[in-house]
Coordinates of N, CA and C in Angstrom, one line a residue:
X1 N -17.1 -7.1 27.4 CA -18.4 -7.2 26.7 C -18.2 -8.0 25.4
X2 N -18.9 -9.0 25.3 CA -18.8 -9.9 24.1 C -19.7 -9.3 23.0
X3 N -19.1 -9.2 21.8 CA -19.8 -8.7 20.6 C -20.5 -9.9 19.9
X4 N -21.7 -9.6 19.4 CA -22.4 -10.6 18.6 C -21.9 -10.7 17.2
X5 N -22.2 -11.8 16.5 CA -21.8 -11.9 15.1 C -22.3 -10.8 14.2
X6 N -23.5 -10.3 14.5 CA -24.1 -9.3 13.8 C -23.3 -8.0 13.9
X7 N -22.8 -7.7 15.1 CA -22.0 -6.5 15.2 C -20.7 -6.5 14.3
X8 N -20.1 -7.7 14.3 CA -18.9 -7.8 13.4 C -19.2 -7.8 12.0
X9 N -20.3 -8.3 11.6 CA -20.8 -8.3 10.2 C -21.1 -6.8 9.8
X10 N -21.8 -6.1 10.7 CA -22.1 -4.7 10.4 C -20.9 -3.9 10.3
X11 N -19.9 -4.0 11.1 CA -18.6 -3.3 11.0 C -17.9 -3.6 9.7
X12 N -18.0 -4.9 9.3 CA -17.3 -5.3 8.1 C -18.1 -4.7 6.9
X13 N -19.4 -4.6 6.9 CA -20.1 -4.0 5.8 C -19.9 -2.5 5.8
X14 N -19.8 -1.8 6.9 CA -19.5 -0.4 6.9 C -18.1 -0.1 6.4
X15 N -17.2 -1.0 6.7 CA -15.8 -0.9 6.2 C -15.8 -1.0 4.7
X16 N -16.6 -1.9 4.1 CA -16.7 -2.1 2.7 C -17.3 -0.8 2.0
X17 N -18.3 -0.3 2.7 CA -18.9 1.0 2.1 C -17.8 2.1 2.1
X18 N -17.1 2.2 3.3 CA -16.0 3.2 3.3 C -14.9 3.0 2.3
X19 N -14.6 1.7 2.1 CA -13.6 1.3 1.1 C -14.0 1.8 -0.3
X20 N -15.3 1.5 -0.7 CA -15.8 1.9 -2.0 C -15.8 3.5 -2.1
X21 N -16.3 4.1 -1.1 CA -16.3 5.6 -1.2 C -14.9 6.2 -1.3
X22 N -14.0 5.7 -0.5 CA -12.6 6.2 -0.6 C -12.0 5.9 -1.9
X23 N -12.3 4.7 -2.5 CA -11.7 4.4 -3.8 C -12.3 5.3 -4.9
X24 N -13.6 5.6 -4.9 CA -14.1 6.5 -5.8 C -13.6 7.9 -5.6
X25 N -13.4 8.3 -4.4 CA -12.9 9.7 -4.2 C -11.5 9.8 -4.8
X26 N -10.6 8.8 -4.6 CA -9.3 8.8 -5.2 C -9.3 8.6 -6.7
X27 N -10.2 7.8 -7.2 CA -10.2 7.5 -8.7 C -10.7 8.7 -9.4
X28 N -11.6 9.5 -8.8 CA -12.1 10.7 -9.5 C -11.5 12.0 -9.1
X29 N -10.5 11.9 -8.3 CA -9.8 13.2 -7.8 C -9.3 14.0 -8.9
X30 N -8.9 13.4 -10.0 CA -8.4 14.2 -11.2 C -9.4 14.9 -12.0
X31 N -10.7 14.5 -11.8 CA -11.8 15.1 -12.7 C -11.8 14.4 -14.0
X32 N -12.6 15.0 -14.9 CA -12.7 14.4 -16.2 C -11.6 14.9 -17.2
X33 N -11.1 16.1 -17.0 CA -10.0 16.6 -17.8 C -8.8 16.9 -16.9
X34 N -7.9 16.0 -16.9 CA -6.7 16.1 -15.9 C -5.9 17.3 -16.2
X35 N -5.7 17.7 -17.5 CA -4.9 18.8 -17.8 C -5.5 20.1 -17.3
X36 N -6.8 20.3 -17.4 CA -7.4 21.4 -16.8 C -7.4 21.4 -15.3
X37 N -7.6 20.3 -14.7 CA -7.5 20.2 -13.2 C -6.1 20.5 -12.7
X38 N -5.1 20.1 -13.4 CA -3.7 20.4 -13.0 C -3.4 21.9 -13.1
X39 N -3.7 22.4 -14.2 CA -3.3 23.8 -14.4 C -4.2 24.8 -13.8
X40 N -5.5 24.6 -13.9 CA -6.5 25.7 -13.4 C -6.8 25.5 -11.9
X41 N -7.0 24.3 -11.5 CA -7.4 24.1 -10.1 C -6.3 24.0 -9.1
X42 N -5.2 23.3 -9.5 CA -4.1 23.0 -8.6 C -2.9 23.8 -8.8
X43 N -2.8 24.5 -10.0 CA -1.7 25.4 -10.2 C -0.4 24.6 -10.5
X44 N -0.5 23.4 -11.0 CA 0.6 22.6 -11.3 C 0.8 22.5 -12.9
X45 N 2.1 22.3 -13.3 CA 2.4 22.2 -14.7 C 2.0 20.8 -15.2
X46 N 1.2 20.7 -16.2 CA 0.8 19.4 -16.8 C 1.9 19.0 -17.8
X47 N 2.5 17.8 -17.5 CA 3.5 17.3 -18.4 C 3.0 16.2 -19.3
X48 N 2.8 16.5 -20.5 CA 2.2 15.6 -21.5 C 3.1 14.4 -21.8
X49 N 4.4 14.7 -21.8 CA 5.4 13.7 -22.0 C 5.4 12.6 -20.9
X50 N 5.4 13.1 -19.7 CA 5.4 12.2 -18.5 C 4.1 11.3 -18.6
X51 N 3.0 11.9 -18.9 CA 1.7 11.2 -18.9 C 1.7 10.2 -20.1
X52 N 2.4 10.5 -21.2 CA 2.5 9.5 -22.3 C 3.3 8.3 -21.9
X53 N 4.4 8.6 -21.2 CA 5.3 7.5 -20.7 C 4.6 6.6 -19.7
X54 N 3.8 7.2 -18.8 CA 3.1 6.4 -17.7 C 1.6 6.4 -18.0
X55 N 1.2 6.0 -19.1 CA -0.2 6.0 -19.5 C -1.0 5.0 -18.8
X56 N -0.5 3.9 -18.3 CA -1.2 2.9 -17.5 C -1.5 3.3 -16.1
X57 N -0.7 4.2 -15.5 CA -0.7 4.5 -14.1 C -2.1 5.0 -13.6
X58 N -2.7 6.0 -14.3 CA -4.0 6.4 -13.9 C -5.2 5.4 -13.9
X59 N -5.0 4.4 -14.7 CA -6.1 3.4 -14.9 C -6.0 2.2 -14.1
X60 N -4.9 2.1 -13.3 CA -4.7 0.9 -12.5 C -5.6 0.9 -11.2
X61 N -6.1 -0.3 -10.8 CA -7.0 -0.4 -9.7 C -6.4 0.0 -8.3
X62 N -5.2 -0.4 -8.1 CA -4.5 -0.1 -6.8 C -3.0 -0.2 -7.1
X63 N -2.2 0.7 -6.6 CA -2.5 1.9 -5.9 C -3.0 3.0 -6.8
X64 N -3.8 3.9 -6.3 CA -4.3 5.0 -7.2 C -3.3 6.1 -7.3
X65 N -3.1 6.5 -8.6 CA -2.3 7.6 -8.9 C -2.9 8.3 -10.1
X66 N -2.8 9.6 -10.1 CA -3.2 10.4 -11.3 C -2.3 11.7 -11.3
X67 N -1.1 11.5 -11.8 CA -0.1 12.6 -11.7 C -0.2 13.6 -12.8
X68 N 0.1 14.8 -12.4 CA 0.2 15.9 -13.4 C 1.6 15.9 -14.0
X69 N 2.6 15.6 -13.2 CA 3.9 15.6 -13.6 C 4.6 14.6 -12.7
X70 N 5.9 14.5 -12.8 CA 6.6 13.5 -12.0 C 6.6 13.8 -10.5
X71 N 6.3 15.0 -10.1 CA 6.3 15.3 -8.7 C 5.0 15.6 -8.0
X72 N 3.9 15.7 -8.8 CA 2.6 16.1 -8.2 C 1.5 15.1 -8.6
X73 N 0.9 14.5 -7.5 CA -0.2 13.6 -7.7 C -1.5 14.2 -7.3
X74 N -2.5 14.0 -8.2 CA -3.9 14.6 -7.9 C -4.6 13.7 -6.8
X75 N -4.2 12.5 -6.7 CA -4.8 11.6 -5.7 C -4.2 12.0 -4.3
X76 N -5.1 12.3 -3.3 CA -4.6 12.7 -2.0 C -3.7 11.6 -1.4
X77 N -2.7 12.1 -0.6 CA -1.8 11.1 0.0 C -2.4 10.1 0.9
X78 N -3.6 10.4 1.5 CA -4.2 9.5 2.5 C -5.1 8.4 1.9
X79 N -5.3 8.5 0.6 CA -6.3 7.6 0.0 C -5.8 6.1 0.0
X80 N -4.5 5.9 -0.5 CA -4.0 4.5 -0.6 C -3.8 3.9 0.8
X81 N -3.3 4.5 1.8 CA -3.2 3.9 3.1 C -4.5 3.6 3.7
X82 N -5.5 4.5 3.5 CA -6.9 4.3 4.0 C -7.5 3.1 3.3
X83 N -7.3 2.9 2.0 CA -7.8 1.7 1.3 C -7.3 0.4 1.9
X84 N -6.0 0.4 2.3 CA -5.4 -0.8 2.9 C -6.0 -1.0 4.2
X85 N -6.1 0.0 5.0 CA -6.6 -0.1 6.4 C -8.1 -0.6 6.4
X86 N -8.9 0.0 5.5 CA -10.3 -0.4 5.5 C -10.5 -1.8 4.9
X87 N -9.6 -2.2 4.0 CA -9.7 -3.6 3.5 C -9.3 -4.6 4.6
X88 N -8.3 -4.3 5.4 CA -7.9 -5.2 6.5 C -9.0 -5.2 7.6
X89 N -9.6 -4.1 7.8 CA -10.7 -4.0 8.8 C -11.9 -4.8 8.4
X90 N -12.2 -4.7 7.1 CA -13.4 -5.5 6.6 C -13.1 -7.0 6.7
X91 N -12.0 -7.4 6.3 CA -11.7 -8.9 6.3 C -11.6 -9.3 7.8
X92 N -10.9 -8.6 8.6 CA -10.8 -9.0 10.0 C -12.1 -9.1 10.7
X93 N -13.0 -8.1 10.5 CA -14.3 -8.2 11.1 C -15.2 -9.3 10.5
X94 N -15.0 -9.6 9.3 CA -15.7 -10.7 8.7 C -15.2 -12.1 9.3
X95 N -13.9 -12.2 9.5 CA -13.4 -13.4 10.2 C -13.9 -13.4 11.6
X96 N -14.0 -12.3 12.3 CA -14.5 -12.3 13.7 C -16.0 -12.7 13.7
X97 N -16.8 -12.3 12.7 CA -18.2 -12.6 12.7 C -18.3 -14.1 12.5
X98 N -17.5 -14.7 11.6 CA -17.6 -16.2 11.4 C -17.2 -16.9 12.6
X99 N -16.1 -16.5 13.3 CA -15.7 -17.2 14.5 C -16.7 -17.1 15.6
X100 N -17.4 -15.9 15.8 CA -18.4 -15.7 16.8 C -19.6 -16.6 16.5
X101 N -19.9 -16.7 15.2 CA -21.1 -17.5 14.8 C -20.8 -19.0 15.1
X102 N -19.6 -19.4 14.8 CA -19.2 -20.8 15.1 C -19.3 -21.0 16.6
X103 N -18.8 -20.1 17.4 CA -18.8 -20.2 18.9 C -20.3 -20.2 19.4
X104 N -21.1 -19.5 18.8 CA -22.5 -19.4 19.2 C -23.3 -20.7 19.0
X105 N -23.0 -21.3 17.9 CA -23.7 -22.5 17.6 C -23.1 -23.8 18.1
X106 N -21.9 -23.7 18.6 CA -21.2 -24.9 19.1 C -21.9 -25.3 20.4
X107 N -22.2 -26.6 20.6 CA -22.8 -27.0 21.8 C -21.9 -26.8 23.0
X108 N -22.5 -26.4 24.1 CA -21.7 -26.1 25.3 C -21.2 -27.5 25.8
X109 N -20.0 -27.5 26.2 CA -19.4 -28.8 26.8 C -19.9 -28.9 28.2
X110 N -20.2 -30.1 28.6 CA -20.6 -30.3 30.0 C -19.4 -30.7 30.8
X111 N -19.5 -30.4 32.0 CA -18.4 -30.7 32.9 C -18.4 -32.2 33.2
X112 N -17.2 -32.8 33.4 CA -17.1 -34.3 33.6 C -17.8 -34.5 35.0
X113 N -18.3 -35.7 35.1 CA -19.0 -36.0 36.4 C -17.9 -36.0 37.6
X114 N -18.4 -35.6 38.7 CA -17.5 -35.6 39.9 C -17.2 -37.0 40.4
X115 N -16.1 -37.2 40.8 CA -15.7 -38.6 41.2 C -16.0 -38.8 42.6

C-alpha cells in the first residue's frame, strides 16, 4: 500500500508534537525546587557541592539531566533516547513526504513506441 504525502507529513507533525511533549516532561522533571524534589519526593541526598560544580548541566538543551548528586538523575532514563528516536522519525517522515510529493507531480513516462 502506497502512502500519500499527507500521511508522511502527518506522522512527521505528530512526531514533532511527541518530541516537544517529551522534552518538556524531561526538562520539568525536577520541579521548581530541585532540592525539595530530591529529598522529599525521591528520597535522595541533595549534593549542593556537586550542583555547584556542574551548574550548566540542568540548563542545557540536550541531553537533559537534572541530578541530585553524582549518581541520581531526576530526568527519567527513557527521555533522551526517545528524543533522539522522535527526532529521527520526524526528519525521516518529512523526507518521505517530500519524495512522495515529487513522485506524485512528476509526469509519467511513456513507453517507447513498439518497433
